[in-house]
Amino acid sequence: MEEELLNVSAALIEYDETHNLQYYSRHLEDSFVNDQIRIPHNPSVGLFLDWQVVAALQEWTTLDSPPILNVVGPSQAEELSSTAAIASHCIDLANKSRIPVISFFCELPRRGTSSLTDMAPEMAALISLTYALIRQLVDILPSTAADCPNALDRQSFERLDGSPETLDDALKILGQLLHQSPPILLCIIDGLQKLDDQETQRHLTLLLETLRSPQSTMSVEGACPDPLLKILFTTAGRSRCLLSGLSRSELVFAERSSTSPRVPGKSTRGKRSLSPHLLAPVEHLAVEPNLR
């Protein structure tokens, strides 16, 4: 009996060490609010965009277009900005198309509410964003990820304690997970402009570089093939990080876009709505997330 228990224990340890990244990363949820991953999408609210914005979003979904797009909207104090509504709408379309998507809606915590009370709200929000992306990636990681070189282990995640000093480690883990993600992956982040701060400047630049990295590396023999990663930033106002880190072709300004209830007969001259088939160019690449 004792020998059988030892064999079972060894098998569980082996399973835990190779497959249970969800278990390793469970503590990351203490650093973000699940409600910031998705916000409710209300189909009864019309989303009316300038034609340039709709065209840019349609171009972004094509296979050979730049992987990153920042839709820059007007600065708004409302709870739900028009650009947040764009992000929510695209997430809803991805879910309906069964395209894997990771997302986050950035918000600044009130001072003194983070576990490290002397941390700047912008830094706390950046850690929340990074940890939330990692946790979502772990949940959709393909089963082949365990066979990739440099697979992540328990120690990799244990170092992530919610402090700014370990944010570099977190971004490295995020980069490794992105290289092991499904063949097609959407990453949609709203409100990055709220994180602009002198303390976060370096790490925001690293985050942008990390998100770009799967697009700029070539697969080598024995390595996992890199996925097609499409990244959408929506900002109510201009993000210093994105304005300095993106090319002109990766920016589109939606300063006259709006959301309002659908009213039959109401004029929307000069405005267009997003097609429900927006993601059709990449939909065929979608695979079912790995359920473990």
PDB file of C-alpha atoms in Angstrom:
ATOM      1  CA  MET A   1       0.000   0.000   0.000  1.00  0.00           C
ATOM      2  CA  GLU A   2       2.782   2.410   0.924  1.00  0.00           C
ATOM      3  CA  GLU A   3       4.531   1.724  -2.381  1.00  0.00           C
ATOM      4  CA  GLU A   4       1.295   2.411  -4.296  1.00  0.00           C
ATOM      5  CA  LEU A   5       0.844   5.716  -2.490  1.00  0.00           C
ATOM      6  CA  LEU A   6       4.405   6.706  -3.336  1.00  0.00           C
ATOM      7  CA  ASN A   7       3.815   5.855  -7.002  1.00  0.00           C
ATOM      8  CA  VAL A   8       0.612   7.926  -7.054  1.00  0.00           C
ATOM      9  CA  SER A   9       2.405  10.812  -5.340  1.00  0.00           C
ATOM     10  CA  ALA A  10       5.240  10.682  -7.865  1.00  0.00           C
ATOM     11  CA  ALA A  11       2.763  10.650 -10.749  1.00  0.00           C
ATOM     12  CA  LEU A  12       0.931  13.662  -9.327  1.00  0.00           C
ATOM     13  CA  ILE A  13       4.189  15.545  -8.891  1.00  0.00           C
ATOM     14  CA  GLU A  14       5.191  14.760 -12.477  1.00  0.00           C
ATOM     15  CA  TYR A  15       1.791  15.940 -13.732  1.00  0.00           C
ATOM     16  CA  ASP A  16       1.977  19.049 -11.582  1.00  0.00           C
ATOM     17  CA  GLU A  17       5.460  19.910 -12.827  1.00  0.00           C
ATOM     18  CA  THR A  18       4.594  19.607 -16.523  1.00  0.00           C
ATOM     19  CA  HIS A  19       0.955  20.548 -16.952  1.00  0.00           C
ATOM     20  CA  ASN A  20      -0.442  22.498 -14.043  1.00  0.00           C
ATOM     21  CA  LEU A  21       0.521  26.057 -14.903  1.00  0.00           C
ATOM     22  CA  GLN A  22      -2.962  27.029 -13.810  1.00  0.00           C
ATOM     23  CA  TYR A  23      -2.072  25.903 -10.302  1.00  0.00           C
ATOM     24  CA  TYR A  24       1.252  27.747 -10.307  1.00  0.00           C
ATOM     25  CA  SER A  25      -0.342  31.005 -11.410  1.00  0.00           C
ATOM     26  CA  ARG A  26      -3.464  30.981  -9.260  1.00  0.00           C
ATOM     27  CA  HIS A  27      -2.056  33.576  -6.833  1.00  0.00           C
ATOM     28  CA  LEU A  28      -1.809  36.140  -9.643  1.00  0.00           C
ATOM     29  CA  GLU A  29      -5.572  36.651  -9.361  1.00  0.00           C
ATOM     30  CA  ASP A  30      -4.967  38.462  -6.083  1.00  0.00           C
ATOM     31  CA  SER A  31      -3.482  41.350  -8.089  1.00  0.00           C
ATOM     32  CA  PHE A  32      -6.364  42.097 -10.464  1.00  0.00           C
ATOM     33  CA  VAL A  33     -10.146  42.240 -10.558  1.00  0.00           C
ATOM     34  CA  ASN A  34     -11.844  39.710 -12.829  1.00  0.00           C
ATOM     35  CA  ASP A  35     -14.424  42.306 -13.868  1.00  0.00           C
ATOM     36  CA  GLN A  36     -11.621  44.182 -15.667  1.00  0.00           C
ATOM     37  CA  ILE A  37     -11.008  41.270 -18.043  1.00  0.00           C
ATOM     38  CA  ARG A  38     -14.391  41.653 -19.716  1.00  0.00           C
ATOM     39  CA  ILE A  39     -17.049  44.315 -19.439  1.00  0.00           C
ATOM     40  CA  PRO A  40     -20.686  43.653 -20.361  1.00  0.00           C
ATOM     41  CA  HIS A  41     -21.421  44.122 -24.052  1.00  0.00           C
ATOM     42  CA  ASN A  42     -24.777  45.732 -24.744  1.00  0.00           C
ATOM     43  CA  PRO A  43     -25.918  44.994 -28.322  1.00  0.00           C
ATOM     44  CA  SER A  44     -28.765  47.488 -27.988  1.00  0.00           C
ATOM     45  CA  VAL A  45     -26.245  50.337 -27.889  1.00  0.00           C
ATOM     46  CA  GLY A  46     -25.187  51.479 -31.327  1.00  0.00           C
ATOM     47  CA  LEU A  47     -21.500  52.017 -32.040  1.00  0.00           C
ATOM     48  CA  PHE A  48     -21.080  54.674 -34.742  1.00  0.00           C
ATOM     49  CA  LEU A  49     -17.569  55.209 -36.075  1.00  0.00           C
ATOM     50  CA  ASP A  50     -15.906  57.357 -38.682  1.00  0.00           C
ATOM     51  CA  TRP A  51     -15.295  55.409 -41.852  1.00  0.00           C
ATOM     52  CA  GLN A  52     -11.516  55.717 -41.358  1.00  0.00           C
ATOM     53  CA  VAL A  53     -11.804  53.871 -38.038  1.00  0.00           C
ATOM     54  CA  VAL A  54     -13.926  51.080 -39.495  1.00  0.00           C
ATOM     55  CA  ALA A  55     -11.500  50.754 -42.416  1.00  0.00           C
ATOM     56  CA  ALA A  56      -8.527  50.588 -40.030  1.00  0.00           C
ATOM     57  CA  LEU A  57     -10.181  47.861 -37.948  1.00  0.00           C
ATOM     58  CA  GLN A  58     -11.025  45.884 -41.084  1.00  0.00           C
ATOM     59  CA  GLU A  59      -7.426  46.192 -42.267  1.00  0.00           C
ATOM     60  CA  TRP A  60      -6.108  45.137 -38.844  1.00  0.00           C
ATOM     61  CA  THR A  61      -7.914  41.801 -39.087  1.00  0.00           C
ATOM     62  CA  THR A  62      -6.266  40.793 -42.355  1.00  0.00           C
ATOM     63  CA  LEU A  63      -3.375  38.330 -42.261  1.00  0.00           C
ATOM     64  CA  ASP A  64      -0.737  40.567 -43.839  1.00  0.00           C
ATOM     65  CA  SER A  65      -1.555  43.812 -42.010  1.00  0.00           C
ATOM     66  CA  PRO A  66       0.472  45.269 -39.112  1.00  0.00           C
ATOM     67  CA  PRO A  67      -0.334  43.261 -35.987  1.00  0.00           C
ATOM     68  CA  ILE A  68      -0.955  46.261 -33.726  1.00  0.00           C
ATOM     69  CA  LEU A  69      -3.612  48.962 -33.936  1.00  0.00           C
ATOM     70  CA  ASN A  70      -4.317  51.772 -31.483  1.00  0.00           C
ATOM     71  CA  VAL A  71      -7.747  53.356 -31.807  1.00  0.00           C
ATOM     72  CA  VAL A  72      -7.407  56.767 -30.165  1.00  0.00           C
ATOM     73  CA  GLY A  73     -10.689  58.288 -29.056  1.00  0.00           C
ATOM     74  CA  PRO A  74     -11.583  61.500 -27.275  1.00  0.00           C
ATOM     75  CA  SER A  75     -10.778  61.913 -23.603  1.00  0.00           C
ATOM     76  CA  GLN A  76     -13.970  61.030 -21.775  1.00  0.00           C
ATOM     77  CA  ALA A  77     -14.930  60.995 -18.119  1.00  0.00           C
ATOM     78  CA  GLU A  78     -17.891  58.670 -18.690  1.00  0.00           C
ATOM     79  CA  GLU A  79     -17.841  55.210 -17.149  1.00  0.00           C
ATOM     80  CA  LEU A  80     -17.824  53.614 -20.605  1.00  0.00           C
ATOM     81  CA  SER A  81     -15.943  55.545 -23.288  1.00  0.00           C
ATOM     82  CA  SER A  82     -16.629  55.037 -26.974  1.00  0.00           C
ATOM     83  CA  THR A  83     -13.239  53.358 -27.361  1.00  0.00           C
ATOM     84  CA  ALA A  84     -13.969  50.964 -24.476  1.00  0.00           C
ATOM     85  CA  ALA A  85     -17.183  50.110 -26.326  1.00  0.00           C
ATOM     86  CA  ILE A  86     -15.096  49.295 -29.430  1.00  0.00           C
ATOM     87  CA  ALA A  87     -12.928  46.964 -27.347  1.00  0.00           C
ATOM     88  CA  SER A  88     -15.959  45.299 -25.793  1.00  0.00           C
ATOM     89  CA  HIS A  89     -17.581  44.852 -29.199  1.00  0.00           C
ATOM     90  CA  CYS A  90     -14.455  43.226 -30.681  1.00  0.00           C
ATOM     91  CA  ILE A  91     -14.183  40.867 -27.690  1.00  0.00           C
ATOM     92  CA  ASP A  92     -17.812  39.875 -28.214  1.00  0.00           C
ATOM     93  CA  LEU A  93     -17.159  39.175 -31.905  1.00  0.00           C
ATOM     94  CA  ALA A  94     -14.106  37.074 -31.020  1.00  0.00           C
ATOM     95  CA  ASN A  95     -16.095  35.008 -28.544  1.00  0.00           C
ATOM     96  CA  LYS A  96     -18.849  34.411 -31.099  1.00  0.00           C
ATOM     97  CA  SER A  97     -16.222  33.364 -33.674  1.00  0.00           C
ATOM     98  CA  ARG A  98     -14.461  31.081 -31.150  1.00  0.00           C
ATOM     99  CA  ILE A  99     -11.233  33.032 -31.600  1.00  0.00           C
ATOM    100  CA  PRO A 100      -9.053  32.956 -28.466  1.00  0.00           C
ATOM    101  CA  VAL A 101      -8.840  36.417 -26.931  1.00  0.00           C
ATOM    102  CA  ILE A 102      -7.103  37.890 -23.908  1.00  0.00           C
ATOM    103  CA  SER A 103      -8.209  41.303 -22.740  1.00  0.00           C
ATOM    104  CA  PHE A 104      -8.101  43.881 -19.990  1.00  0.00           C
ATOM    105  CA  PHE A 105      -9.744  47.210 -19.188  1.00  0.00           C
ATOM    106  CA  CYS A 106      -7.226  49.292 -17.260  1.00  0.00           C
ATOM    107  CA  GLU A 107      -8.320  51.230 -14.193  1.00  0.00           C
ATOM    108  CA  LEU A 108      -6.254  53.031 -11.579  1.00  0.00           C
ATOM    109  CA  PRO A 109      -6.719  51.802  -8.008  1.00  0.00           C
ATOM    110  CA  ARG A 110      -7.210  54.389  -5.338  1.00  0.00           C
ATOM    111  CA  ARG A 111      -4.047  55.140  -3.394  1.00  0.00           C
ATOM    112  CA  GLY A 112      -3.630  52.863  -0.423  1.00  0.00           C
ATOM    113  CA  THR A 113      -5.879  50.105  -1.780  1.00  0.00           C
ATOM    114  CA  SER A 114      -3.114  47.949  -3.312  1.00  0.00           C
ATOM    115  CA  SER A 115      -1.337  45.324  -1.223  1.00  0.00           C
ATOM    116  CA  LEU A 116       1.769  47.501  -1.379  1.00  0.00           C
ATOM    117  CA  THR A 117       0.440  50.829  -0.180  1.00  0.00           C
ATOM    118  CA  ASP A 118       3.459  52.879  -1.221  1.00  0.00           C
ATOM    119  CA  MET A 119       3.112  51.820  -4.875  1.00  0.00           C
ATOM    120  CA  ALA A 120       2.020  54.399  -7.456  1.00  0.00           C
ATOM    121  CA  PRO A 121      -1.487  53.646  -8.806  1.00  0.00           C
ATOM    122  CA  GLU A 122      -0.098  53.533 -12.358  1.00  0.00           C
ATOM    123  CA  MET A 123       2.431  50.855 -11.377  1.00  0.00           C
ATOM    124  CA  ALA A 124      -0.207  48.842  -9.514  1.00  0.00           C
ATOM    125  CA  ALA A 125      -2.450  48.995 -12.595  1.00  0.00           C
ATOM    126  CA  LEU A 126       0.395  47.890 -14.874  1.00  0.00           C
ATOM    127  CA  ILE A 127       1.084  44.891 -12.639  1.00  0.00           C
ATOM    128  CA  SER A 128      -2.643  44.058 -12.693  1.00  0.00           C
ATOM    129  CA  LEU A 129      -2.657  44.220 -16.499  1.00  0.00           C
ATOM    130  CA  THR A 130       0.432  42.018 -16.867  1.00  0.00           C
ATOM    131  CA  TYR A 131      -0.748  39.410 -14.358  1.00  0.00           C
ATOM    132  CA  ALA A 132      -4.224  39.292 -15.920  1.00  0.00           C
ATOM    133  CA  LEU A 133      -2.767  38.650 -19.391  1.00  0.00           C
ATOM    134  CA  ILE A 134      -0.537  35.888 -18.002  1.00  0.00           C
ATOM    135  CA  ARG A 135      -3.423  34.210 -16.191  1.00  0.00           C
ATOM    136  CA  GLN A 136      -5.633  34.268 -19.292  1.00  0.00           C
ATOM    137  CA  LEU A 137      -2.854  32.874 -21.473  1.00  0.00           C
ATOM    138  CA  VAL A 138      -2.331  29.990 -19.063  1.00  0.00           C
ATOM    139  CA  ASP A 139      -6.020  29.110 -19.373  1.00  0.00           C
ATOM    140  CA  ILE A 140      -5.900  28.888 -23.183  1.00  0.00           C
ATOM    141  CA  LEU A 141      -2.425  27.410 -23.535  1.00  0.00           C
ATOM    142  CA  PRO A 142      -2.333  24.544 -26.046  1.00  0.00           C
ATOM    143  CA  SER A 143      -1.362  21.122 -24.723  1.00  0.00           C
ATOM    144  CA  THR A 144       1.780  21.255 -26.907  1.00  0.00           C
ATOM    145  CA  ALA A 145       3.174  24.079 -24.778  1.00  0.00           C
ATOM    146  CA  ALA A 146       4.561  21.611 -22.239  1.00  0.00           C
ATOM    147  CA  ASP A 147       6.784  20.137 -24.978  1.00  0.00           C
ATOM    148  CA  CYS A 148       8.328  23.472 -25.952  1.00  0.00           C
ATOM    149  CA  PRO A 149      11.899  24.331 -24.945  1.00  0.00           C
ATOM    150  CA  ASN A 150      12.273  26.411 -21.767  1.00  0.00           C
ATOM    151  CA  ALA A 151       8.842  25.413 -20.488  1.00  0.00           C
ATOM    152  CA  LEU A 152       7.802  27.402 -17.452  1.00  0.00           C
ATOM    153  CA  ASP A 153       7.973  25.832 -14.002  1.00  0.00           C
ATOM    154  CA  ARG A 154       6.693  26.508 -10.514  1.00  0.00           C
ATOM    155  CA  GLN A 155       9.645  28.718  -9.592  1.00  0.00           C
ATOM    156  CA  SER A 156       8.954  31.010 -12.536  1.00  0.00           C
ATOM    157  CA  PHE A 157       5.584  31.954 -11.070  1.00  0.00           C
ATOM    158  CA  GLU A 158       6.570  31.936  -7.407  1.00  0.00           C
ATOM    159  CA  ARG A 159       8.811  34.935  -8.050  1.00  0.00           C
ATOM    160  CA  LEU A 160       5.778  37.023  -9.010  1.00  0.00           C
ATOM    161  CA  ASP A 161       4.750  38.542  -5.683  1.00  0.00           C
ATOM    162  CA  GLY A 162       2.960  41.664  -6.933  1.00  0.00           C
ATOM    163  CA  SER A 163       5.918  43.967  -6.403  1.00  0.00           C
ATOM    164  CA  PRO A 164       7.411  46.324  -9.018  1.00  0.00           C
ATOM    165  CA  GLU A 165      10.780  44.590  -8.581  1.00  0.00           C
ATOM    166  CA  THR A 166       9.445  41.391 -10.174  1.00  0.00           C
ATOM    167  CA  LEU A 167       7.663  43.058 -13.108  1.00  0.00           C
ATOM    168  CA  ASP A 168      10.589  42.289 -15.414  1.00  0.00           C
ATOM    169  CA  ASP A 169      10.178  38.588 -14.559  1.00  0.00           C
ATOM    170  CA  ALA A 170       6.446  38.834 -15.232  1.00  0.00           C
ATOM    171  CA  LEU A 171       7.021  40.357 -18.669  1.00  0.00           C
ATOM    172  CA  LYS A 172       9.489  37.573 -19.507  1.00  0.00           C
ATOM    173  CA  ILE A 173       6.866  34.983 -18.578  1.00  0.00           C
ATOM    174  CA  LEU A 174       4.286  36.844 -20.656  1.00  0.00           C
ATOM    175  CA  GLY A 175       6.653  36.709 -23.640  1.00  0.00           C
ATOM    176  CA  GLN A 176       7.233  32.968 -23.225  1.00  0.00           C
ATOM    177  CA  LEU A 177       3.517  32.276 -23.015  1.00  0.00           C
ATOM    178  CA  LEU A 178       2.801  34.360 -26.111  1.00  0.00           C
ATOM    179  CA  HIS A 179       5.247  32.238 -28.101  1.00  0.00           C
ATOM    180  CA  GLN A 180       3.348  29.115 -26.990  1.00  0.00           C
ATOM    181  CA  SER A 181      -0.174  30.407 -27.516  1.00  0.00           C
ATOM    182  CA  PRO A 182      -2.758  29.149 -30.072  1.00  0.00           C
ATOM    183  CA  PRO A 183      -2.285  29.676 -33.844  1.00  0.00           C
ATOM    184  CA  ILE A 184      -4.444  32.811 -33.712  1.00  0.00           C
ATOM    185  CA  LEU A 185      -4.765  35.038 -30.661  1.00  0.00           C
ATOM    186  CA  LEU A 186      -6.336  38.434 -30.139  1.00  0.00           C
ATOM    187  CA  CYS A 187      -5.089  40.726 -27.385  1.00  0.00           C
ATOM    188  CA  ILE A 188      -7.395  43.670 -26.632  1.00  0.00           C
ATOM    189  CA  ILE A 189      -6.382  46.276 -24.050  1.00  0.00           C
ATOM    190  CA  ASP A 190      -8.402  49.351 -23.187  1.00  0.00           C
ATOM    191  CA  GLY A 191      -7.263  52.387 -21.232  1.00  0.00           C
ATOM    192  CA  LEU A 192      -3.479  52.063 -21.439  1.00  0.00           C
ATOM    193  CA  GLN A 193      -3.213  55.879 -21.379  1.00  0.00           C
ATOM    194  CA  LYS A 194      -4.162  55.750 -17.676  1.00  0.00           C
ATOM    195  CA  LEU A 195      -0.881  53.966 -16.936  1.00  0.00           C
ATOM    196  CA  ASP A 196       1.383  56.698 -18.343  1.00  0.00           C
ATOM    197  CA  ASP A 197       3.738  57.788 -15.575  1.00  0.00           C
ATOM    198  CA  GLN A 198       7.440  58.338 -15.038  1.00  0.00           C
ATOM    199  CA  GLU A 199       7.599  55.204 -12.867  1.00  0.00           C
ATOM    200  CA  THR A 200       5.933  53.001 -15.487  1.00  0.00           C
ATOM    201  CA  GLN A 201       7.587  54.387 -18.620  1.00  0.00           C
ATOM    202  CA  ARG A 202      10.296  51.715 -18.912  1.00  0.00           C
ATOM    203  CA  HIS A 203       7.980  48.810 -18.228  1.00  0.00           C
ATOM    204  CA  LEU A 204       5.284  50.100 -20.583  1.00  0.00           C
ATOM    205  CA  THR A 205       7.929  50.144 -23.317  1.00  0.00           C
ATOM    206  CA  LEU A 206       8.933  46.584 -22.359  1.00  0.00           C
ATOM    207  CA  LEU A 207       5.281  45.507 -22.453  1.00  0.00           C
ATOM    208  CA  LEU A 208       4.897  46.855 -25.971  1.00  0.00           C
ATOM    209  CA  GLU A 209       8.126  45.134 -27.055  1.00  0.00           C
ATOM    210  CA  THR A 210       6.954  41.883 -25.470  1.00  0.00           C
ATOM    211  CA  LEU A 211       3.654  41.987 -27.330  1.00  0.00           C
ATOM    212  CA  ARG A 212       5.521  42.644 -30.570  1.00  0.00           C
ATOM    213  CA  SER A 213       8.049  39.837 -30.063  1.00  0.00           C
ATOM    214  CA  PRO A 214       6.063  36.886 -31.495  1.00  0.00           C
ATOM    215  CA  GLN A 215       5.711  38.859 -34.727  1.00  0.00           C
ATOM    216  CA  SER A 216       9.428  39.598 -35.088  1.00  0.00           C
ATOM    217  CA  THR A 217      10.975  36.183 -34.474  1.00  0.00           C
ATOM    218  CA  MET A 218      11.372  33.285 -36.839  1.00  0.00           C
ATOM    219  CA  SER A 219      10.548  29.726 -35.845  1.00  0.00           C
ATOM    220  CA  VAL A 220      13.632  27.519 -35.550  1.00  0.00           C
ATOM    221  CA  GLU A 221      13.954  23.776 -35.634  1.00  0.00           C
ATOM    222  CA  GLY A 222      12.716  22.236 -32.393  1.00  0.00           C
ATOM    223  CA  ALA A 223      10.910  25.380 -31.263  1.00  0.00           C
ATOM    224  CA  CYS A 224       7.212  26.031 -31.055  1.00  0.00           C
ATOM    225  CA  PRO A 225       5.857  27.869 -34.103  1.00  0.00           C
ATOM    226  CA  ASP A 226       4.953  31.464 -33.338  1.00  0.00           C
ATOM    227  CA  PRO A 227       1.253  32.318 -33.394  1.00  0.00           C
ATOM    228  CA  LEU A 228      -0.492  35.065 -35.294  1.00  0.00           C
ATOM    229  CA  LEU A 229      -1.035  37.696 -32.622  1.00  0.00           C
ATOM    230  CA  LYS A 230      -3.326  40.646 -33.291  1.00  0.00           C
ATOM    231  CA  ILE A 231      -3.212  43.413 -30.677  1.00  0.00           C
ATOM    232  CA  LEU A 232      -5.821  46.149 -30.328  1.00  0.00           C
ATOM    233  CA  PHE A 233      -5.302  49.089 -27.988  1.00  0.00           C
ATOM    234  CA  THR A 234      -8.260  51.394 -27.410  1.00  0.00           C
ATOM    235  CA  THR A 235      -7.571  54.627 -25.549  1.00  0.00           C
ATOM    236  CA  ALA A 236      -9.805  57.501 -24.480  1.00  0.00           C
ATOM    237  CA  GLY A 237      -7.171  60.102 -25.155  1.00  0.00           C
ATOM    238  CA  ARG A 238      -3.579  59.694 -26.224  1.00  0.00           C
ATOM    239  CA  SER A 239      -1.107  57.294 -24.637  1.00  0.00           C
ATOM    240  CA  ARG A 240       2.452  58.640 -24.532  1.00  0.00           C
ATOM    241  CA  CYS A 241       3.798  55.095 -24.626  1.00  0.00           C
ATOM    242  CA  LEU A 242       1.819  54.153 -27.722  1.00  0.00           C
ATOM    243  CA  LEU A 243       2.373  57.439 -29.549  1.00  0.00           C
ATOM    244  CA  SER A 244       6.130  57.040 -29.144  1.00  0.00           C
ATOM    245  CA  GLY A 245       6.236  53.278 -29.729  1.00  0.00           C
ATOM    246  CA  LEU A 246       3.897  52.801 -32.677  1.00  0.00           C
ATOM    247  CA  SER A 247       4.230  53.799 -36.308  1.00  0.00           C
ATOM    248  CA  ARG A 248       1.753  56.119 -38.008  1.00  0.00           C
ATOM    249  CA  SER A 249       0.136  53.147 -39.768  1.00  0.00           C
ATOM    250  CA  GLU A 250      -0.636  51.602 -36.371  1.00  0.00           C
ATOM    251  CA  LEU A 251      -2.632  54.613 -35.150  1.00  0.00           C
ATOM    252  CA  VAL A 252      -6.129  55.723 -36.051  1.00  0.00           C
ATOM    253  CA  PHE A 253      -7.964  58.611 -34.447  1.00  0.00           C
ATOM    254  CA  ALA A 254     -11.621  58.147 -33.532  1.00  0.00           C
ATOM    255  CA  GLU A 255     -12.213  61.491 -31.879  1.00  0.00           C
ATOM    256  CA  ARG A 256     -15.725  61.831 -33.284  1.00  0.00           C
ATOM    257  CA  SER A 257     -16.883  58.275 -32.588  1.00  0.00           C
ATOM    258  CA  SER A 258     -19.848  57.790 -30.288  1.00  0.00           C
ATOM    259  CA  THR A 259     -22.143  55.298 -28.636  1.00  0.00           C
ATOM    260  CA  SER A 260     -25.876  55.732 -28.231  1.00  0.00           C
ATOM    261  CA  PRO A 261     -29.044  53.628 -28.092  1.00  0.00           C
ATOM    262  CA  ARG A 262     -30.248  52.414 -31.474  1.00  0.00           C
ATOM    263  CA  VAL A 263     -33.047  54.721 -32.600  1.00  0.00           C
ATOM    264  CA  PRO A 264     -34.916  53.766 -35.787  1.00  0.00           C
ATOM    265  CA  GLY A 265     -34.780  56.561 -38.326  1.00  0.00           C
ATOM    266  CA  LYS A 266     -32.072  58.513 -36.524  1.00  0.00           C
ATOM    267  CA  SER A 267     -29.451  59.879 -38.904  1.00  0.00           C
ATOM    268  CA  THR A 268     -25.911  58.547 -38.602  1.00  0.00           C
ATOM    269  CA  ARG A 269     -24.557  60.452 -41.592  1.00  0.00           C
ATOM    270  CA  GLY A 270     -20.825  59.990 -42.021  1.00  0.00           C
ATOM    271  CA  LYS A 271     -20.773  57.130 -39.512  1.00  0.00           C
ATOM    272  CA  ARG A 272     -20.489  53.397 -39.985  1.00  0.00           C
ATOM    273  CA  SER A 273     -21.000  50.424 -37.705  1.00  0.00           C
ATOM    274  CA  LEU A 274     -18.705  47.431 -37.409  1.00  0.00           C
ATOM    275  CA  SER A 275     -19.642  44.381 -39.431  1.00  0.00           C
ATOM    276  CA  PRO A 276     -20.497  41.232 -37.468  1.00  0.00           C
ATOM    277  CA  HIS A 277     -18.063  39.538 -39.866  1.00  0.00           C
ATOM    278  CA  LEU A 278     -15.152  41.802 -38.907  1.00  0.00           C
ATOM    279  CA  LEU A 279     -12.962  38.860 -37.843  1.00  0.00           C
ATOM    280  CA  ALA A 280     -13.754  36.637 -40.824  1.00  0.00           C
ATOM    281  CA  PRO A 281     -10.209  36.967 -42.332  1.00  0.00           C
ATOM    282  CA  VAL A 282      -8.656  35.189 -39.313  1.00  0.00           C
ATOM    283  CA  GLU A 283     -11.574  33.084 -38.138  1.00  0.00           C
ATOM    284  CA  HIS A 284     -10.400  29.984 -40.008  1.00  0.00           C
ATOM    285  CA  LEU A 285      -7.224  29.909 -37.904  1.00  0.00           C
ATOM    286  CA  ALA A 286      -9.145  29.545 -34.650  1.00  0.00           C
ATOM    287  CA  VAL A 287      -8.931  26.313 -32.713  1.00  0.00           C
ATOM    288  CA  GLU A 288     -10.721  25.221 -29.602  1.00  0.00           C
ATOM    289  CA  PRO A 289      -8.836  26.276 -26.460  1.00  0.00           C
ATOM    290  CA  ASN A 290      -7.144  23.419 -24.669  1.00  0.00           C
ATOM    291  CA  LEU A 291      -9.316  22.255 -21.794  1.00  0.00           C
ATOM    292  CA  ARG A 292      -7.258  20.743 -19.042  1.00  0.00           C
TER     293      ARG A 292
END
